Amino acid sequence: MVRDRKYPQRRGLIVGNYCHDVLLRDDVVVAETLGGAVSFISAVFDGVLVRHNSISKVGRDFAYSTHHEPIVVPGSKTTLFHAHFGSEIDGDGHQDRVLKRVRACDPIWPTDLPESRFDFGMAVGVGGEILPETLEKMLELCETVSVDIQALIRDFDAIDGTVKLVDLKESGFYHLLPRIGFLKASGEETSSLDVEEVRKLCCVVVTNGKHGCTVYWQDEEAQIGPFPTNQVDPTGAGDSFLAGFVAGLVQGLPVPDAALLGNFFGSLAVGQIGVPKFDLRLLQRVKDEVQRRKVHCNSCWERKAEDLKLMKLAGFEQFHASLSAAKMMPSCPVQECQWDLSISPPAADQPKLLNTPVFEETIQTIDGGKP
């Protein structure tokens, strides 16, 4: 897609409601936190200074202070989820989770979106707030749109709000897939789509927890390794993955390397309860490693861009090892860390990549109190 030259370069657009999340173990409340995919994505983007606007709706009862102000809906309450965990842990280190939507704020309508052009968009609803017509409007406004499939296929029990998944073909969004750049799904969510069919329409990224992720695009696929971590709270892991993935694309990394960065941020998210916070030395180290990797990949693109697709370029394993080493660093106070602002050339024959890096001025990470 060619950018309309009459519009200046803008930032990204994230669409999805903030939530109140309550975590329960054996029916006992263990934490109350800020929730919603947009909160986890903004935390990553604010940390690495990716420029973005967010469109979210909340009620007057919204209990948190965020840098990106939501739309307050009079007469409505903030979307509330209860995540019920059991005490038992399976062989993969997972705990059974039953997610229930206790109440829902208003949906996000096409008219709620700004009449501006954006370099990229992210449709990341969690409570059914994104409508087909809203996603279609995003596709008109944004050069490339990444979608979390949970925004498309979640349904909710009429009695207790238990989250259920519907088939993607029955969701009302299927006809829009050829216009989507990237569709992210968890391994569990793949039961609602035919990956072999959908990969012909858009790039599909499937996350598999401690096993990493797999990227599918037409007749190509790439398995991307994980980062070991001690899971404390799985909430937001997929959202943080998607944020890291898109941040990598914005920075000019090829798809496999961007997916590796997604795995990295996803692994950081599960090690904390609620929205994660990142420290100075970690972000600085990641910045340095991404910059080195970008320079190396750029030279590869110049030599053999036509053959890249989802190929892991030379040095991929070293990039993985370097990020692993960064993850092991001791923490220090949270501060801002500027990424390199130079423009990176896009790789040829990749699925709807971002053409230009976009960044923002210094932003503080989200920090809210309990509801």
CSV table of C-alpha atoms in Angstrom, one decimal:
chain,number,residue,atom,x,y,z
A,1,MET,CA,0.0,0.0,0.0
A,2,VAL,CA,1.3,3.5,-0.9
A,3,ARG,CA,0.9,6.3,1.6
A,4,ASP,CA,-1.3,9.1,0.5
A,5,ARG,CA,1.2,12.0,0.1
A,6,LYS,CA,-1.2,14.7,1.1
A,7,TYR,CA,-1.1,13.4,4.7
A,8,PRO,CA,2.0,14.0,6.9
A,9,GLN,CA,3.6,11.1,8.7
A,10,ARG,CA,1.8,10.2,11.9
A,11,ARG,CA,1.9,7.7,14.7
A,12,GLY,CA,0.2,4.4,15.4
A,13,LEU,CA,-3.4,3.9,16.5
A,14,ILE,CA,-4.3,1.4,19.2
A,15,VAL,CA,-8.0,0.6,19.6
A,16,GLY,CA,-9.4,-1.3,22.6
A,17,ASN,CA,-10.9,-0.5,26.0
A,18,TYR,CA,-9.2,-0.3,29.3
A,19,CYS,CA,-10.5,-2.7,31.9
A,20,HIS,CA,-10.5,-3.5,35.6
A,21,ASP,CA,-9.0,-6.9,36.2
A,22,VAL,CA,-9.6,-9.0,39.3
A,23,LEU,CA,-7.4,-12.1,39.7
A,24,LEU,CA,-8.7,-14.9,41.9
A,25,ARG,CA,-7.0,-18.1,43.0
A,26,ASP,CA,-9.4,-20.8,44.4
A,27,ASP,CA,-12.1,-18.0,44.5
A,28,VAL,CA,-9.9,-15.8,46.7
A,29,VAL,CA,-9.0,-12.3,45.4
A,30,VAL,CA,-5.2,-12.1,45.1
A,31,ALA,CA,-4.9,-8.9,42.9
A,32,GLU,CA,-6.8,-6.1,41.4
A,33,THR,CA,-5.1,-4.4,38.5
A,34,LEU,CA,-5.4,-2.2,35.4
A,35,GLY,CA,-6.3,-4.4,32.5
A,36,GLY,CA,-7.2,-4.4,28.8
A,37,ALA,CA,-4.7,-5.1,26.0
A,38,VAL,CA,-4.2,-1.4,25.4
A,39,SER,CA,-2.7,-1.0,28.9
A,40,PHE,CA,0.0,-3.7,28.3
A,41,ILE,CA,0.7,-2.4,24.7
A,42,SER,CA,1.1,1.2,25.9
A,43,ALA,CA,3.5,0.1,28.6
A,44,VAL,CA,5.8,-1.4,26.0
A,45,PHE,CA,5.4,1.4,23.5
A,46,ASP,CA,5.9,4.1,26.2
A,47,GLY,CA,9.0,2.3,27.4
A,48,VAL,CA,10.6,2.2,23.9
A,49,LEU,CA,9.0,5.5,22.7
A,50,VAL,CA,6.9,4.2,19.8
A,51,ARG,CA,4.5,7.1,18.9
A,52,HIS,CA,0.9,6.2,19.2
A,53,ASN,CA,-2.6,7.3,20.0
A,54,SER,CA,-5.0,5.1,21.8
A,55,ILE,CA,-8.8,5.0,21.7
A,56,SER,CA,-10.4,3.4,24.8
A,57,LYS,CA,-13.7,3.8,26.6
A,58,VAL,CA,-14.2,3.6,30.4
A,59,GLY,CA,-17.0,4.4,32.9
A,60,ARG,CA,-16.9,7.1,35.6
A,61,ASP,CA,-15.7,4.4,38.0
A,62,PHE,CA,-12.4,4.0,36.2
A,63,ALA,CA,-9.9,3.7,39.0
A,64,TYR,CA,-6.5,4.3,37.3
A,65,SER,CA,-4.4,7.2,36.1
A,66,THR,CA,-3.0,6.6,32.6
A,67,HIS,CA,-0.9,8.8,30.3
A,68,HIS,CA,-3.3,8.1,27.4
A,69,GLU,CA,-6.7,9.5,28.5
A,70,PRO,CA,-9.7,7.3,27.7
A,71,ILE,CA,-13.1,8.4,26.6
A,72,VAL,CA,-15.3,8.5,29.7
A,73,VAL,CA,-18.9,7.3,29.0
A,74,PRO,CA,-21.5,8.9,31.2
A,75,GLY,CA,-23.9,6.3,32.7
A,76,SER,CA,-21.6,3.4,31.9
A,77,LYS,CA,-19.2,1.4,34.0
A,78,THR,CA,-15.6,0.3,33.1
A,79,THR,CA,-15.3,-3.2,31.6
A,80,LEU,CA,-14.6,-5.7,34.4
A,81,PHE,CA,-13.0,-9.1,34.1
A,82,HIS,CA,-12.6,-11.8,36.8
A,83,ALA,CA,-9.8,-14.3,36.0
A,84,HIS,CA,-10.3,-17.5,38.1
A,85,PHE,CA,-7.2,-19.6,38.6
A,86,GLY,CA,-6.8,-23.0,40.2
A,87,SER,CA,-3.9,-24.0,42.4
A,88,GLU,CA,-2.7,-26.9,40.3
A,89,ILE,CA,0.0,-26.4,37.6
A,90,ASP,CA,0.3,-28.7,34.6
A,91,GLY,CA,3.5,-30.1,33.0
A,92,ASP,CA,3.9,-26.9,30.9
A,93,GLY,CA,3.8,-24.7,33.9
A,94,HIS,CA,0.2,-23.5,33.1
A,95,GLN,CA,-2.6,-23.0,35.5
A,96,ASP,CA,-6.2,-23.5,34.5
A,97,ARG,CA,-7.9,-20.1,34.0
A,98,VAL,CA,-11.6,-19.3,33.6
A,99,LEU,CA,-12.1,-15.8,32.4
A,100,LYS,CA,-15.4,-14.0,33.0
A,101,ARG,CA,-16.6,-10.6,31.8
A,102,VAL,CA,-18.6,-9.3,34.7
A,103,ARG,CA,-19.6,-6.1,32.9
A,104,ALA,CA,-18.8,-4.3,29.7
A,105,CYS,CA,-18.4,-0.6,28.8
A,106,ASP,CA,-19.7,0.8,25.5
A,107,PRO,CA,-18.3,-0.4,22.1
A,108,ILE,CA,-15.9,1.7,20.1
A,109,TRP,CA,-17.7,3.1,17.1
A,110,PRO,CA,-16.1,4.2,13.8
A,111,THR,CA,-17.0,7.8,14.7
A,112,ASP,CA,-14.9,7.5,17.9
A,113,LEU,CA,-11.7,7.2,15.7
A,114,PRO,CA,-9.8,10.3,14.8
A,115,GLU,CA,-9.9,11.5,11.1
A,116,SER,CA,-6.1,11.2,10.7
A,117,ARG,CA,-3.7,8.9,8.8
A,118,PHE,CA,-1.6,6.5,10.8
A,119,ASP,CA,1.5,4.4,9.9
A,120,PHE,CA,0.1,1.4,11.8
A,121,GLY,CA,-2.9,0.3,13.7
A,122,MET,CA,-3.7,-2.3,16.3
A,123,ALA,CA,-7.1,-3.7,16.9
A,124,VAL,CA,-6.9,-5.2,20.4
A,125,GLY,CA,-10.3,-5.4,22.0
A,126,VAL,CA,-10.8,-7.8,24.9
A,127,GLY,CA,-14.5,-7.4,25.8
A,128,GLY,CA,-16.3,-7.3,22.4
A,129,GLU,CA,-15.8,-3.6,22.0
A,130,ILE,CA,-14.5,-3.6,18.5
A,131,LEU,CA,-17.1,-3.9,15.8
A,132,PRO,CA,-16.6,-5.0,12.2
A,133,GLU,CA,-17.3,-1.5,11.0
A,134,THR,CA,-14.7,-0.1,13.4
A,135,LEU,CA,-12.0,-2.4,12.2
A,136,GLU,CA,-13.0,-1.5,8.6
A,137,LYS,CA,-12.5,2.2,9.5
A,138,MET,CA,-9.1,1.4,11.0
A,139,LEU,CA,-8.1,-0.3,7.7
A,140,GLU,CA,-8.9,2.9,5.9
A,141,LEU,CA,-7.0,5.1,8.3
A,142,CYS,CA,-3.9,2.9,8.9
A,143,GLU,CA,-1.2,1.8,6.4
A,144,THR,CA,-0.8,-1.6,8.2
A,145,VAL,CA,-3.2,-3.1,10.8
A,146,SER,CA,-2.3,-5.8,13.3
A,147,VAL,CA,-5.2,-7.6,15.0
A,148,ASP,CA,-5.4,-9.8,18.1
A,149,ILE,CA,-7.9,-12.5,17.2
A,150,GLN,CA,-9.4,-12.2,20.7
A,151,ALA,CA,-10.9,-8.9,19.5
A,152,LEU,CA,-12.8,-10.9,16.8
A,153,ILE,CA,-13.8,-14.2,18.2
A,154,ARG,CA,-14.7,-13.7,21.9
A,155,ASP,CA,-18.3,-14.3,22.9
A,156,PHE,CA,-19.7,-14.1,26.5
A,157,ASP,CA,-22.1,-16.3,28.3
A,158,ALA,CA,-25.4,-14.5,28.9
A,159,ILE,CA,-25.6,-15.7,32.5
A,160,ASP,CA,-22.2,-15.5,34.0
A,161,GLY,CA,-20.1,-13.8,31.3
A,162,THR,CA,-17.7,-16.7,30.8
A,163,VAL,CA,-15.5,-16.1,27.8
A,164,LYS,CA,-16.2,-18.4,24.8
A,165,LEU,CA,-14.7,-18.5,21.4
A,166,VAL,CA,-16.6,-18.5,18.1
A,167,ASP,CA,-15.4,-19.7,14.7
A,168,LEU,CA,-13.6,-16.9,12.9
A,169,LYS,CA,-15.8,-17.5,9.8
A,170,GLU,CA,-18.9,-16.8,11.9
A,171,SER,CA,-17.4,-13.7,13.6
A,172,GLY,CA,-18.5,-11.1,11.1
A,173,PHE,CA,-14.8,-10.1,10.5
A,174,TYR,CA,-13.6,-12.8,8.1
A,175,HIS,CA,-14.1,-10.8,4.9
A,176,LEU,CA,-11.6,-8.2,6.2
A,177,LEU,CA,-8.7,-10.6,6.6
A,178,PRO,CA,-7.1,-9.9,3.2
A,179,ARG,CA,-6.7,-6.3,4.3
A,180,ILE,CA,-5.1,-7.1,7.6
A,181,GLY,CA,-1.3,-7.1,7.9
A,182,PHE,CA,-0.9,-9.5,10.9
A,183,LEU,CA,-3.3,-11.7,12.8
A,184,LYS,CA,-2.1,-12.8,16.3
A,185,ALA,CA,-3.6,-15.9,17.9
A,186,SER,CA,-2.7,-18.1,20.9
A,187,GLY,CA,-2.4,-21.8,20.5
A,188,GLU,CA,-5.8,-22.2,22.2
A,189,GLU,CA,-7.4,-19.7,19.9
A,190,THR,CA,-6.3,-21.6,16.7
A,191,SER,CA,-9.3,-23.9,17.3
A,192,SER,CA,-11.4,-21.1,15.9
A,193,LEU,CA,-9.6,-20.7,12.6
A,194,ASP,CA,-8.1,-22.8,9.8
A,195,VAL,CA,-4.5,-21.6,9.9
A,196,GLU,CA,-3.7,-23.2,6.5
A,197,GLU,CA,-6.5,-21.2,5.0
A,198,VAL,CA,-6.0,-17.9,6.8
A,199,ARG,CA,-2.3,-17.8,6.1
A,200,LYS,CA,-3.1,-17.3,2.5
A,201,LEU,CA,-5.1,-14.2,3.3
A,202,CYS,CA,-2.8,-12.5,5.9
A,203,CYS,CA,0.3,-13.2,8.0
A,204,VAL,CA,-0.7,-15.3,11.0
A,205,VAL,CA,1.4,-15.3,14.2
A,206,VAL,CA,0.6,-18.1,16.7
A,207,THR,CA,2.0,-17.8,20.3
A,208,ASN,CA,2.6,-21.0,22.2
A,209,GLY,CA,3.7,-19.9,25.7
A,210,LYS,CA,7.0,-21.4,26.8
A,211,HIS,CA,7.5,-22.9,23.3
A,212,GLY,CA,7.8,-19.5,21.6
A,213,CYS,CA,5.7,-18.7,18.5
A,214,THR,CA,5.3,-19.6,14.9
A,215,VAL,CA,4.8,-17.2,12.0
A,216,TYR,CA,2.8,-18.3,8.9
A,217,TRP,CA,2.7,-16.4,5.6
A,218,GLN,CA,1.5,-18.0,2.4
A,219,ASP,CA,3.8,-21.0,1.9
A,220,GLU,CA,6.4,-19.9,4.4
A,221,GLU,CA,6.7,-20.4,8.1
A,222,ALA,CA,9.2,-19.7,10.9
A,223,GLN,CA,9.4,-21.1,14.4
A,224,ILE,CA,10.7,-18.5,16.9
A,225,GLY,CA,12.2,-19.7,20.1
A,226,PRO,CA,11.1,-18.6,23.6
A,227,PHE,CA,12.8,-16.9,26.6
A,228,PRO,CA,12.6,-18.9,29.8
A,229,THR,CA,10.7,-17.1,32.6
A,230,ASN,CA,9.0,-17.8,35.9
A,231,GLN,CA,5.3,-17.2,35.3
A,232,VAL,CA,3.6,-15.2,38.0
A,233,ASP,CA,0.5,-13.9,36.0
A,234,PRO,CA,-0.2,-14.9,32.4
A,235,THR,CA,-2.5,-11.9,31.9
A,236,GLY,CA,-1.3,-9.6,29.2
A,237,ALA,CA,1.4,-12.0,27.8
A,238,GLY,CA,-0.1,-12.0,24.4
A,239,ASP,CA,-0.7,-8.3,24.5
A,240,SER,CA,2.9,-7.6,25.4
A,241,PHE,CA,4.1,-10.1,22.7
A,242,LEU,CA,2.1,-8.2,20.1
A,243,ALA,CA,3.5,-4.9,21.3
A,244,GLY,CA,7.1,-6.1,21.1
A,245,PHE,CA,6.4,-7.6,17.7
A,246,VAL,CA,5.0,-4.4,16.3
A,247,ALA,CA,7.7,-2.3,18.0
A,248,GLY,CA,10.3,-4.5,16.1
A,249,LEU,CA,8.6,-3.9,12.8
A,250,VAL,CA,8.4,-0.2,13.5
A,251,GLN,CA,12.1,-0.2,14.2
A,252,GLY,CA,12.8,-1.9,10.9
A,253,LEU,CA,13.5,-5.5,11.9
A,254,PRO,CA,12.4,-8.4,9.6
A,255,VAL,CA,9.4,-10.4,10.7
A,256,PRO,CA,11.3,-13.3,12.5
A,257,ASP,CA,13.4,-10.8,14.5
A,258,ALA,CA,10.3,-8.8,15.4
A,259,ALA,CA,8.6,-12.0,16.6
A,260,LEU,CA,11.6,-12.7,18.7
A,261,LEU,CA,11.3,-9.3,20.3
A,262,GLY,CA,7.7,-10.1,20.9
A,263,ASN,CA,8.6,-13.3,22.7
A,264,PHE,CA,11.0,-11.2,24.8
A,265,PHE,CA,8.4,-8.7,26.0
A,266,GLY,CA,5.8,-11.4,26.5
A,267,SER,CA,8.2,-13.3,28.8
A,268,LEU,CA,8.8,-10.1,30.8
A,269,ALA,CA,5.0,-9.6,31.2
A,270,VAL,CA,4.3,-13.0,32.8
A,271,GLY,CA,6.9,-12.4,35.5
A,272,GLN,CA,4.9,-9.6,37.0
A,273,ILE,CA,1.3,-9.1,38.2
A,274,GLY,CA,-0.6,-6.6,36.1
A,275,VAL,CA,0.9,-4.2,33.7
A,276,PRO,CA,4.7,-4.7,33.7
A,277,LYS,CA,7.3,-1.9,34.3
A,278,PHE,CA,10.7,-1.9,32.7
A,279,ASP,CA,14.0,-0.4,34.0
A,280,LEU,CA,16.6,1.8,32.4
A,281,ARG,CA,19.4,-0.7,31.8
A,282,LEU,CA,17.1,-3.3,30.4
A,283,LEU,CA,15.6,-0.9,27.8
A,284,GLN,CA,19.1,0.5,27.0
A,285,ARG,CA,20.5,-2.9,26.4
A,286,VAL,CA,17.6,-3.9,24.2
A,287,LYS,CA,18.0,-0.7,22.3
A,288,ASP,CA,21.6,-1.4,21.7
A,289,GLU,CA,21.0,-5.0,20.6
A,290,VAL,CA,18.1,-4.0,18.3
A,291,GLN,CA,20.3,-1.3,16.7
A,292,ARG,CA,23.1,-3.7,16.0
A,293,ARG,CA,20.7,-6.3,14.6
A,294,LYS,CA,19.1,-3.7,12.4
A,295,VAL,CA,22.4,-2.6,10.9
A,296,HIS,CA,23.3,-6.2,10.2
A,297,CYS,CA,19.9,-6.9,8.6
A,298,ASN,CA,20.0,-3.8,6.5
A,299,SER,CA,23.2,-5.1,4.8
A,300,CYS,CA,21.5,-8.4,4.2
A,301,TRP,CA,18.6,-6.7,2.6
A,302,GLU,CA,20.9,-4.8,0.3
A,303,ARG,CA,22.5,-8.0,-0.9
A,304,LYS,CA,19.6,-10.4,-1.2
A,305,ALA,CA,16.3,-8.7,-0.4
A,306,GLU,CA,14.3,-10.6,-3.0
A,307,ASP,CA,14.9,-13.9,-1.2
A,308,LEU,CA,14.1,-13.0,2.4
A,309,LYS,CA,10.4,-13.6,3.1
A,310,LEU,CA,10.4,-15.3,6.6
A,311,MET,CA,14.0,-16.4,6.4
A,312,LYS,CA,16.1,-16.1,9.6
A,313,LEU,CA,19.1,-14.0,8.6
A,314,ALA,CA,22.6,-14.8,9.7
A,315,GLY,CA,23.1,-13.7,13.3
A,316,PHE,CA,19.5,-14.5,14.4
A,317,GLU,CA,20.7,-16.9,17.1
A,318,GLN,CA,23.2,-14.4,18.4
A,319,PHE,CA,20.4,-11.8,18.6
A,320,HIS,CA,18.4,-14.3,20.6
A,321,ALA,CA,21.3,-14.9,23.0
A,322,SER,CA,21.9,-11.2,23.4
A,323,LEU,CA,18.3,-10.5,24.4
A,324,SER,CA,18.5,-13.5,26.8
A,325,ALA,CA,21.5,-11.9,28.4
A,326,ALA,CA,19.7,-8.6,28.7
A,327,LYS,CA,16.8,-10.3,30.4
A,328,MET,CA,19.2,-11.7,33.1
A,329,MET,CA,20.4,-8.2,34.1
A,330,PRO,CA,19.6,-7.0,37.6
A,331,SER,CA,16.9,-4.3,37.7
A,332,CYS,CA,17.3,-0.6,38.4
A,333,PRO,CA,14.9,2.3,38.6
A,334,VAL,CA,12.4,2.8,35.8
A,335,GLN,CA,13.4,5.6,33.4
A,336,GLU,CA,13.0,6.4,29.7
A,337,CYS,CA,15.3,5.1,27.0
A,338,GLN,CA,15.5,6.6,23.5
A,339,TRP,CA,15.7,4.2,20.6
A,340,ASP,CA,17.6,5.0,17.4
A,341,LEU,CA,15.5,7.3,15.2
A,342,SER,CA,17.1,6.6,11.8
A,343,ILE,CA,14.9,5.3,9.1
A,344,SER,CA,15.4,1.7,8.1
A,345,PRO,CA,14.7,0.3,4.6
A,346,PRO,CA,11.9,-2.3,4.5
A,347,ALA,CA,12.7,-5.8,3.4
A,348,ALA,CA,11.2,-6.9,0.1
A,349,ASP,CA,8.5,-9.6,-0.2
A,350,GLN,CA,7.5,-9.4,3.5
A,351,PRO,CA,3.8,-9.4,4.5
A,352,LYS,CA,2.5,-5.8,4.8
A,353,LEU,CA,5.4,-4.4,6.8
A,354,LEU,CA,5.7,-1.0,8.2
A,355,ASN,CA,7.7,1.3,5.9
A,356,THR,CA,9.0,3.9,8.4
A,357,PRO,CA,10.0,3.9,12.0
A,358,VAL,CA,7.9,6.3,14.2
A,359,PHE,CA,8.7,7.5,17.7
A,360,GLU,CA,7.5,9.9,20.3
A,361,GLU,CA,8.7,12.2,23.0
A,362,THR,CA,9.5,10.9,26.5
A,363,ILE,CA,6.4,9.3,28.2
A,364,GLN,CA,6.2,8.0,31.7
A,365,THR,CA,5.1,4.4,32.2
A,366,ILE,CA,1.6,3.7,33.5
A,367,ASP,CA,1.3,3.6,37.3
A,368,GLY,CA,-2.1,3.3,38.9
A,369,GLY,CA,-3.5,2.4,42.2
A,370,LYS,CA,-6.0,-0.3,43.1
A,371,PRO,CA,-9.6,0.1,42.3
